[in-house]
Short mmCIF file of C-alpha atoms in Angstrom, two decimals:
data_model
loop_
_atom_site.label_atom_id
_atom_site.label_comp_id
_atom_site.label_asym_id
_atom_site.label_seq_id
_atom_site.Cartn_x
_atom_site.Cartn_y
_atom_site.Cartn_z
CA MET P 1 -104.68 -37.97 0.85
CA THR P 2 -105.80 -35.98 -2.41
CA ALA P 3 -105.95 -33.02 -4.18
CA THR P 4 -109.36 -30.80 -4.54
CA ALA P 5 -110.31 -30.06 -8.08
CA ALA P 6 -108.29 -27.41 -8.82
CA PRO P 7 -105.52 -27.93 -10.98
CA LEU P 8 -101.93 -28.55 -9.70
CA ASP P 9 -99.31 -25.60 -10.38
CA LEU P 10 -96.77 -28.18 -10.46
CA LEU P 11 -96.17 -32.04 -9.93
CA LEU P 12 -93.20 -33.43 -9.38
CA LEU P 13 -92.33 -36.77 -9.66
CA PRO P 14 -89.46 -38.48 -7.78
CA THR P 15 -87.92 -41.64 -7.66
CA TRP P 16 -88.37 -41.51 -3.61
CA LEU P 17 -89.64 -39.21 -1.57
CA VAL P 18 -88.85 -38.90 2.42
CA PRO P 19 -91.65 -36.84 4.15
CA VAL P 20 -89.86 -36.81 7.67
CA GLU P 21 -92.66 -36.94 8.75
CA PRO P 22 -93.80 -39.60 9.74
CA ALA P 23 -90.58 -40.32 11.09
CA GLY P 24 -88.45 -43.51 9.02
CA VAL P 25 -90.19 -43.63 5.79
CA VAL P 26 -89.30 -43.68 2.08
CA LEU P 27 -92.07 -43.80 -0.66
CA LYS P 28 -91.12 -45.30 -4.18
CA ALA P 29 -93.61 -44.83 -7.27
CA HIS P 30 -95.02 -41.30 -5.41
CA GLY P 31 -95.66 -37.65 -6.52
CA LEU P 32 -95.87 -34.78 -4.89
CA GLY P 33 -98.06 -31.60 -6.03
CA ILE P 34 -97.89 -28.12 -4.99
CA ARG P 35 -100.29 -25.12 -5.24
CA ASP P 36 -100.23 -21.69 -4.57
CA GLY P 37 -96.66 -22.03 -2.54
CA ARG P 38 -98.47 -25.24 -0.82
CA ILE P 39 -97.77 -28.85 -0.85
CA ALA P 40 -101.45 -29.39 -1.78
CA PHE P 41 -100.73 -33.31 -2.62
CA ILE P 42 -99.29 -36.50 -2.04
CA GLY P 43 -100.12 -40.06 -3.23
CA PRO P 44 -98.81 -42.22 -5.44
CA ARG P 45 -97.66 -41.72 -8.73
CA GLU P 46 -100.20 -43.70 -10.80
CA THR P 47 -103.06 -41.42 -8.81
CA ALA P 48 -100.40 -38.22 -9.99
CA LEU P 49 -101.22 -38.46 -12.90
CA LYS P 50 -104.83 -38.32 -13.02
CA LEU P 51 -104.98 -34.58 -11.23
CA ALA P 52 -105.51 -31.68 -13.14
CA THR P 53 -102.33 -29.75 -13.55
CA LYS P 54 -100.60 -27.07 -15.36
CA GLU P 55 -96.53 -28.68 -15.42
CA THR P 56 -94.96 -32.21 -14.68
CA ARG P 57 -91.74 -32.56 -13.49
CA GLU P 58 -90.27 -35.86 -14.08
CA LEU P 59 -87.25 -36.57 -11.69
CA PRO P 60 -86.26 -39.77 -12.04
CA GLY P 61 -83.65 -40.67 -9.54
CA MET P 62 -83.82 -38.13 -7.91
CA LEU P 63 -84.66 -38.31 -3.51
CA LEU P 64 -87.54 -35.66 -2.86
CA SER P 65 -86.65 -34.04 0.68
CA PRO P 66 -87.89 -31.23 2.57
CA GLY P 67 -85.38 -28.33 2.15
CA LEU P 68 -82.76 -28.55 4.97
CA VAL P 69 -82.86 -25.88 7.68
CA ASN P 70 -79.61 -23.98 7.91
CA ALA P 71 -80.13 -23.09 12.43
CA HIS P 72 -77.76 -21.70 12.52
CA GLY P 73 -75.34 -18.23 10.81
CA HIS P 74 -73.38 -15.25 10.49
CA ALA P 75 -73.74 -15.30 6.54
CA ALA P 76 -71.86 -12.47 5.79
CA MET P 77 -68.96 -14.00 7.76
CA SER P 78 -68.53 -15.20 4.40
CA LEU P 79 -66.48 -12.71 3.25
CA PHE P 80 -64.04 -13.92 5.88
CA ARG P 81 -63.54 -16.98 4.89
CA GLY P 82 -60.43 -18.66 5.61
CA LEU P 83 -59.25 -14.59 7.03
CA ALA P 84 -57.78 -16.22 10.18
CA ASP P 85 -57.72 -20.33 10.70
CA ASP P 86 -56.16 -22.79 12.92
CA LEU P 87 -56.38 -20.38 15.51
CA PRO P 88 -58.49 -21.14 19.24
CA LEU P 89 -61.80 -19.63 20.11
CA MET P 90 -60.37 -16.44 21.78
CA THR P 91 -57.54 -15.25 20.03
CA TRP P 92 -58.92 -15.77 16.48
CA LEU P 93 -62.41 -13.18 17.55
CA GLU P 94 -60.05 -11.09 20.08
CA LYS P 95 -57.25 -10.54 17.64
CA HIS P 96 -58.00 -11.27 14.36
CA ILE P 97 -62.11 -10.94 13.49
CA TRP P 98 -63.47 -8.32 15.59
CA PRO P 99 -60.70 -6.31 15.09
CA ALA P 100 -61.74 -6.85 11.70
CA GLU P 101 -65.36 -6.44 11.69
CA ALA P 102 -64.36 -3.14 13.73
CA LYS P 103 -62.39 -1.95 10.34
CA TRP P 104 -64.87 -3.76 7.14
CA VAL P 105 -68.18 -4.34 8.23
CA ASP P 106 -70.22 -1.85 6.72
CA GLU P 107 -73.98 -2.03 4.96
CA ALA P 108 -71.82 -2.68 1.60
CA PHE P 109 -69.63 -5.83 3.52
CA VAL P 110 -73.15 -7.26 5.02
CA ARG P 111 -75.19 -7.03 1.80
CA ASP P 112 -72.44 -8.73 -0.52
CA GLY P 113 -71.64 -11.21 2.34
CA THR P 114 -75.68 -12.07 2.95
CA ASP P 115 -75.67 -12.69 -1.38
CA LEU P 116 -73.09 -15.01 -0.79
CA ALA P 117 -74.05 -16.66 1.83
CA ILE P 118 -77.39 -17.31 0.10
CA ALA P 119 -76.33 -18.12 -3.13
CA GLU P 120 -73.94 -20.54 -1.40
CA GLN P 121 -76.89 -21.98 0.94
CA LEU P 122 -79.64 -22.30 -2.14
CA LYS P 123 -77.17 -24.37 -4.48
CA GLY P 124 -76.29 -26.74 -0.76
CA GLY P 125 -79.93 -26.97 -0.32
CA ILE P 126 -80.52 -25.40 2.42
CA THR P 127 -84.28 -23.26 2.01
CA CYS P 128 -84.34 -21.58 5.45
CA PHE P 129 -81.17 -20.48 8.09
CA SER P 130 -81.19 -18.67 10.47
CA ASP P 131 -78.41 -15.13 10.74
CA MET P 132 -76.95 -13.46 13.23
CA TYR P 133 -74.65 -10.57 12.09
CA PHE P 134 -75.12 -7.22 12.11
CA PHE P 135 -77.28 -4.73 10.10
CA PRO P 136 -80.31 -7.46 10.17
CA LYS P 137 -81.60 -5.00 8.19
CA VAL P 138 -79.82 -5.08 5.70
CA ALA P 139 -79.74 -9.22 5.67
CA SER P 140 -83.54 -8.93 6.07
CA ASP P 141 -83.92 -6.63 2.66
CA CYS P 142 -81.01 -9.73 0.87
CA VAL P 143 -83.27 -12.66 2.40
CA HIS P 144 -86.56 -11.15 1.53
CA ASN P 145 -84.97 -9.81 -2.80
CA SER P 146 -83.39 -13.58 -3.37
CA GLY P 147 -86.80 -15.47 -1.93
CA MET P 148 -85.11 -17.57 0.69
CA ARG P 149 -86.60 -17.72 3.67
CA ALA P 150 -84.39 -17.49 6.84
CA GLN P 151 -84.57 -16.32 11.10
CA ILE P 152 -82.90 -13.13 11.30
CA ALA P 153 -81.43 -12.83 15.31
CA ILE P 154 -80.45 -9.26 15.63
CA PRO P 155 -77.12 -9.62 17.46
CA ILE P 156 -76.76 -7.11 20.80
CA LEU P 157 -74.03 -6.66 22.91
CA ASP P 158 -72.49 -4.64 25.93
CA PHE P 159 -70.12 -2.85 23.82
CA PRO P 160 -70.36 -0.88 20.54
CA ILE P 161 -71.28 -2.87 17.43
CA PRO P 162 -71.56 -2.35 13.77
CA GLY P 163 -74.97 -0.71 12.76
CA ALA P 164 -75.69 -0.16 16.86
CA ALA P 165 -73.66 2.15 19.58
CA SER P 166 -75.28 -0.25 22.43
CA ALA P 167 -76.96 -2.94 23.35
CA ASP P 168 -80.29 -0.10 24.28
CA GLU P 169 -80.07 1.20 20.33
CA ALA P 170 -79.89 -2.76 19.29
CA ILE P 171 -82.81 -3.37 20.88
CA ARG P 172 -84.97 -0.69 19.44
CA GLN P 173 -83.68 -1.83 15.84
CA GLY P 174 -84.80 -5.24 16.81
CA ILE P 175 -88.46 -3.96 17.94
CA GLU P 176 -88.58 -1.78 14.76
CA LEU P 177 -87.46 -4.75 12.77
CA PHE P 178 -89.90 -7.00 14.10
CA GLY P 179 -92.77 -4.85 13.65
CA ASP P 180 -92.01 -4.09 10.01
CA LEU P 181 -91.83 -7.58 8.87
CA LYS P 182 -94.26 -9.06 11.67
CA HIS P 183 -96.39 -10.57 8.64
CA HIS P 184 -93.50 -11.29 6.01
CA PRO P 185 -94.29 -14.64 4.67
CA ARG P 186 -90.62 -15.45 5.23
CA ILE P 187 -88.23 -13.63 7.56
CA ARG P 188 -89.54 -14.28 11.20
CA ILE P 189 -86.57 -11.79 13.49
CA THR P 190 -85.68 -12.82 16.14
CA PHE P 191 -83.55 -11.57 19.19
CA GLY P 192 -79.45 -12.93 19.62
CA PRO P 193 -77.61 -11.91 22.49
CA HIS P 194 -74.47 -11.79 21.22
CA ALA P 195 -73.46 -14.59 23.47
CA PRO P 196 -73.52 -15.29 28.44
CA TYR P 197 -70.40 -13.52 28.25
CA THR P 198 -71.18 -10.33 26.37
CA VAL P 199 -74.41 -9.36 27.68
CA CYS P 200 -75.61 -8.92 31.30
CA ASP P 201 -77.99 -9.31 33.01
CA GLU P 202 -80.03 -5.99 32.97
CA ASN P 203 -79.92 -6.11 28.84
CA LEU P 204 -81.28 -10.38 29.58
CA GLU P 205 -83.68 -9.29 31.24
CA LYS P 206 -84.90 -6.28 29.01
CA ILE P 207 -84.78 -9.09 26.35
CA ARG P 208 -86.29 -11.66 28.00
CA MET P 209 -89.44 -8.95 28.51
CA ILE P 210 -89.80 -7.14 24.93
CA ALA P 211 -89.20 -11.45 23.89
CA GLU P 212 -92.58 -12.31 26.00
CA GLU P 213 -94.71 -9.36 25.09
CA LEU P 214 -93.61 -9.71 20.82
CA ASP P 215 -93.98 -13.70 20.82
CA ALA P 216 -90.26 -13.43 19.72
CA SER P 217 -87.46 -15.93 20.08
CA ILE P 218 -83.79 -15.81 21.65
CA HIS P 219 -80.90 -17.10 20.01
CA MET P 220 -77.54 -17.12 21.74
CA HIS P 221 -74.18 -19.07 21.81
CA VAL P 222 -74.54 -20.72 25.01
CA HIS P 223 -70.95 -23.32 26.66
CA GLU P 224 -69.70 -22.90 23.10
CA THR P 225 -66.52 -23.67 25.11
CA ALA P 226 -65.04 -25.49 28.90
CA PHE P 227 -63.11 -22.17 29.14
CA GLU P 228 -66.28 -20.06 28.91
CA VAL P 229 -68.17 -22.32 31.39
CA GLN P 230 -65.40 -22.57 33.63
CA GLN P 231 -64.48 -18.59 33.88
CA ALA P 232 -68.28 -18.27 35.01
CA VAL P 233 -67.84 -20.20 37.14
CA GLU P 234 -64.63 -19.33 38.68
CA GLN P 235 -66.72 -15.10 38.60
CA THR P 236 -70.19 -15.97 39.47
CA GLY P 237 -70.38 -19.02 41.22
CA GLU P 238 -72.70 -20.72 38.68
CA ARG P 239 -72.99 -21.57 35.66
CA PRO P 240 -74.66 -19.73 32.19
CA LEU P 241 -77.01 -21.54 31.64
CA ALA P 242 -77.67 -22.26 35.37
CA ARG P 243 -77.37 -17.98 34.64
CA LEU P 244 -79.69 -17.77 32.00
CA GLY P 245 -82.66 -20.09 33.56
CA ARG P 246 -82.95 -18.09 36.44
CA LEU P 247 -83.13 -15.03 34.56
CA GLY P 248 -86.01 -16.80 32.92
CA LEU P 249 -84.91 -16.81 29.48
CA LEU P 250 -84.85 -20.60 28.84
CA GLY P 251 -87.28 -22.25 26.88
CA PRO P 252 -89.63 -23.47 24.12
CA ARG P 253 -88.04 -19.97 22.07
CA PHE P 254 -84.98 -20.19 23.16
CA GLN P 255 -82.40 -21.79 21.05
CA ALA P 256 -78.96 -22.94 22.73
CA VAL P 257 -76.10 -22.34 20.84
CA HIS P 258 -73.31 -24.94 20.48
CA MET P 259 -73.47 -26.29 24.41
CA THR P 260 -70.57 -28.50 23.90
CA GLN P 261 -70.68 -29.05 27.47
CA ILE P 262 -72.85 -30.08 29.24
CA SER P 263 -73.77 -31.23 32.74
CA GLU P 264 -76.62 -33.19 34.35
CA ASP P 265 -77.58 -30.43 35.76
CA ASP P 266 -77.13 -28.10 32.41
CA LEU P 267 -79.07 -31.91 30.79
CA ALA P 268 -82.28 -30.62 33.35
CA LEU P 269 -82.62 -27.37 33.29
CA LEU P 270 -82.40 -27.96 29.22
CA VAL P 271 -85.72 -30.75 29.61
CA GLU P 272 -87.94 -27.86 31.98
CA SER P 273 -87.27 -26.08 29.71
CA ASN P 274 -87.78 -27.27 26.83
CA THR P 275 -85.09 -25.43 25.31
CA SER P 276 -83.41 -26.29 21.89
CA VAL P 277 -80.51 -26.79 21.31
CA ILE P 278 -78.34 -26.02 17.40
CA HIS P 279 -75.20 -28.10 17.06
CA CYS P 280 -72.47 -26.59 14.71
CA PRO P 281 -70.61 -29.96 14.97
CA GLU P 282 -67.66 -28.28 12.49
CA SER P 283 -67.23 -25.41 14.22
CA ASN P 284 -66.56 -26.50 16.92
CA LEU P 285 -64.20 -29.20 15.77
CA LYS P 286 -62.09 -26.35 14.19
CA LEU P 287 -62.64 -24.09 16.59
CA ALA P 288 -61.63 -26.97 19.12
CA SER P 289 -63.93 -26.39 21.54
CA GLY P 290 -65.72 -29.50 22.06
CA PHE P 291 -68.46 -31.92 21.90
CA CYS P 292 -71.77 -31.41 21.65
CA PRO P 293 -73.37 -34.02 23.28
CA VAL P 294 -75.65 -34.83 20.75
CA GLU P 295 -77.20 -39.00 21.60
CA ARG P 296 -77.47 -37.95 25.42
CA LEU P 297 -79.35 -34.65 23.99
CA TRP P 298 -82.10 -36.64 22.03
CA GLN P 299 -82.69 -39.18 23.79
CA ALA P 300 -83.65 -37.10 26.80
CA GLY P 301 -86.01 -34.96 24.93
CA ILE P 302 -84.37 -32.63 23.49
CA ASN P 303 -84.98 -30.90 20.12
CA VAL P 304 -81.93 -30.38 18.68
CA ALA P 305 -80.88 -29.01 15.16
CA ILE P 306 -77.72 -27.96 13.54
CA GLY P 307 -76.34 -25.12 11.95
CA THR P 308 -73.03 -24.18 9.71
CA ASP P 309 -72.23 -21.77 12.84
CA GLY P 310 -70.42 -19.04 9.40
CA ALA P 311 -68.20 -19.35 6.96
CA ALA P 312 -65.25 -17.72 9.08
CA SER P 313 -65.10 -20.29 11.43
CA ASN P 314 -66.99 -23.36 9.63
CA ASN P 315 -65.48 -23.10 5.79
CA ASP P 316 -68.85 -24.13 3.89
CA LEU P 317 -72.35 -23.70 4.95
CA ASP P 318 -72.34 -27.25 3.28
CA LEU P 319 -75.42 -28.15 5.48
CA LEU P 320 -75.70 -31.45 3.49
CA GLY P 321 -71.65 -32.21 4.03
CA GLU P 322 -72.34 -30.64 8.69
CA THR P 323 -75.29 -33.63 8.95
CA ARG P 324 -72.96 -36.19 8.61
CA THR P 325 -70.76 -34.76 10.72
CA ALA P 326 -72.96 -34.39 12.63
CA ALA P 327 -73.67 -38.36 12.46
CA MET P 328 -70.20 -39.71 12.55
CA LEU P 329 -69.44 -37.46 15.48
CA ALA P 330 -72.37 -38.40 17.90
CA LYS P 331 -71.63 -42.14 17.03
CA ALA P 332 -67.99 -41.14 18.06
CA VAL P 333 -69.34 -39.28 21.20
CA ALA P 334 -71.43 -41.67 22.80
CA GLY P 335 -70.18 -44.76 22.00
CA SER P 336 -72.55 -46.46 20.32
CA ALA P 337 -72.91 -47.30 16.37
CA THR P 338 -76.56 -46.53 16.23
CA ALA P 339 -76.11 -43.32 17.54
CA LEU P 340 -77.39 -40.64 15.59
CA ASP P 341 -78.42 -43.25 12.18
CA ALA P 342 -79.28 -41.64 8.78
CA HIS P 343 -82.87 -40.54 9.58
CA ARG P 344 -82.31 -38.50 12.73
CA ALA P 345 -79.88 -36.79 11.68
CA LEU P 346 -82.48 -35.99 8.02
CA ARG P 347 -84.73 -34.62 10.79
CA MET P 348 -82.59 -32.05 13.08
CA ALA P 349 -81.00 -30.96 9.39
CA THR P 350 -85.30 -30.29 8.52
CA LEU P 351 -88.14 -30.42 11.09
CA ASN P 352 -86.23 -30.40 14.25
CA GLY P 353 -84.08 -26.37 12.83
CA ALA P 354 -88.51 -25.50 11.78
CA ARG P 355 -88.70 -26.47 15.75
CA ALA P 356 -86.25 -24.69 17.51
CA MET P 357 -87.18 -21.45 15.25
CA GLY P 358 -91.19 -22.61 15.63
CA LEU P 359 -91.78 -23.15 12.38
CA GLU P 360 -92.30 -26.86 12.85
CA SER P 361 -96.13 -25.97 11.22
CA GLU P 362 -95.16 -24.32 8.04
CA ILE P 363 -91.84 -26.12 6.26
CA GLY P 364 -89.43 -29.09 7.70
CA SER P 365 -91.41 -32.45 7.03
CA LEU P 366 -93.16 -32.96 3.41
CA GLU P 367 -96.70 -32.67 4.63
CA VAL P 368 -100.09 -31.49 2.36
CA GLY P 369 -100.99 -28.12 3.54
CA LYS P 370 -96.64 -26.54 4.96
CA ALA P 371 -94.69 -24.55 1.99
CA ALA P 372 -93.35 -25.77 -0.41
CA ASP P 373 -89.87 -26.37 0.18
CA ILE P 374 -88.16 -29.11 -1.50
CA VAL P 375 -85.09 -29.98 -2.49
CA ALA P 376 -84.43 -33.00 -5.12
CA LEU P 377 -80.94 -33.90 -5.15
CA ASP P 378 -80.02 -36.36 -6.75
CA LEU P 379 -78.78 -39.86 -6.55
CA SER P 380 -78.12 -41.55 -9.68
CA GLY P 381 -74.67 -40.85 -9.71
CA LEU P 382 -71.57 -43.75 -9.39
CA ALA P 383 -70.56 -42.96 -5.83
CA GLN P 384 -73.99 -43.56 -4.53
CA GLN P 385 -74.76 -47.31 -5.93
CA PRO P 386 -76.22 -49.57 -4.86
CA ILE P 387 -79.24 -47.91 -3.19
CA TYR P 388 -80.63 -49.77 -0.60
CA ASP P 389 -81.05 -47.16 1.95
CA PRO P 390 -81.80 -44.07 0.00
CA VAL P 391 -81.51 -41.82 3.22
CA SER P 392 -78.40 -43.54 4.51
CA GLN P 393 -76.65 -42.39 0.53
CA LEU P 394 -77.91 -39.58 1.05
CA ILE P 395 -76.70 -38.49 4.61
CA TYR P 396 -73.10 -40.33 4.18
CA ALA P 397 -72.92 -40.95 0.17
CA THR P 398 -73.82 -37.57 -1.49
CA GLY P 399 -72.00 -34.05 -1.57
CA ARG P 400 -74.25 -31.29 -2.29
CA ASP P 401 -73.08 -31.30 -5.77
CA CYS P 402 -75.91 -32.96 -6.31
CA VAL P 403 -78.25 -30.92 -5.03
CA LYS P 404 -79.96 -30.55 -8.24
CA HIS P 405 -83.51 -28.25 -7.70
CA LEU P 406 -85.26 -26.69 -4.83
CA TRP P 407 -88.19 -24.76 -4.50
CA VAL P 408 -89.10 -22.27 -0.92
CA ALA P 409 -93.12 -21.84 -1.27
CA GLY P 410 -93.43 -22.70 -4.47
CA LYS P 411 -90.53 -21.07 -6.71
CA GLN P 412 -87.91 -22.31 -7.63
CA LEU P 413 -85.32 -21.02 -7.17
CA LEU P 414 -82.34 -23.87 -8.59
CA ASP P 415 -82.85 -25.27 -11.09
CA ASP P 416 -80.86 -28.33 -12.90
CA ARG P 417 -78.05 -26.51 -10.10
CA ARG P 418 -78.60 -22.80 -12.11
CA LEU P 419 -79.04 -20.27 -10.01
CA THR P 420 -82.91 -18.85 -11.44
CA ARG P 421 -83.05 -15.55 -9.26
CA MET P 422 -78.87 -14.79 -8.37
CA ASN P 423 -76.00 -14.34 -11.25
CA GLU P 424 -73.64 -16.40 -9.52
CA GLN P 425 -70.28 -14.60 -11.42
CA GLU P 426 -71.73 -10.72 -9.84
CA LEU P 427 -71.08 -13.60 -6.82
CA VAL P 428 -67.92 -14.62 -7.02
CA ALA P 429 -66.69 -11.32 -9.17
CA SER P 430 -67.50 -9.67 -5.87
CA ALA P 431 -66.18 -11.60 -3.19
CA ILE P 432 -63.46 -11.50 -4.96
CA GLU P 433 -62.69 -7.98 -4.86
CA TRP P 434 -63.74 -8.25 -1.40
CA GLY P 435 -61.08 -10.76 0.07
CA ARG P 436 -58.26 -8.11 -2.80
CA ARG P 437 -59.28 -4.88 -0.58
CA ILE P 438 -59.60 -7.59 2.76
CA SER P 439 -56.26 -8.64 2.76
CA GLY P 440 -54.59 -5.55 1.20
CA ARG P 441 -53.35 -6.81 -1.65
CA ASN P 442 -54.83 -3.13 -3.26
CA GLU P 443 -53.78 -1.22 -1.29
#
């Protein structure tokens, strides 16, 4: 892999470089060069040192990886973190979260909550995230200003939500935002019907037609709990995934979030339609929603990505920790210690997330020509020694506090754990103030 004569903007020289594609590869004594926001060179250190470059960064003891891709979340819900813990999903939603949202969620809430989530994710090695929450234009402004990359899913429900009085209004807003941002280099707009039990057939068919016309993705909670599936079967005689298949929503642009309940028929539908599944293990564990059978899906050839879900139900946006949980849980669910090995787990948190969002040609692996969305993790600490396989140490022995540097499209957004574009103290103060208001401590 060679670079042209033009000088590199930045040359990174880590101890290990894990490209993710090709699979299972760890490169030692290699360098990575960035030019105009893209990866322009990957090759041996000796060759790299001969190249003209404006800046060289030695990264001893560090592993260079594609930036992590958080394929499902509700960013602004960071401001509800810990508000209603240890409750079942529907009690949590109907008695606590939905009333809190009705009272508190406005543009200011979404702006401050999204900024808080972006900062937490950057510090955890995440370069791209999917967000499904109210006032999506406000969230997209936050992403634009932060320098991060995101998929913004327009929330659509059959009843009024903050920022949209009806499903038709939400869809109209989505079409408008899609048009406004279709050429944005870091933001992709998708449509986010909330769940099969909150969106009727008529609205789902509208969404399908519009998504097809715009070549947009659809992002939706599906089969999150056994109760959801059982209730649908009792009421209609049809499983929710089968209904979505009948309505024509499933396909390579469809992102099915959670999928803890999967029958043989469901599996066949997912395979046949080439639908992606977004696995959110910690939220599913905390709400006792069930277990997505990741290894079974993987062996069937289904693209499985990983998401944190919102901080109100997780309670963090730690994708590295989420991936470790996913790897452990996959082994327990499959009854096999070989299920979801460390290299595949990292792929799930990077390239598979990019593929689910239709961004696999742009991000998700370290390849010449792709956007320079990169994270450097420090494996030189006590807890990572000794290192036999750096990817195993990354997944099983490394926390997000080891994230040292991060770049999105070649721009450094985290430098030695310091956010370069956001003020951490101001974000903390804002979150504390929201907590005071929401808890009623100053009312």
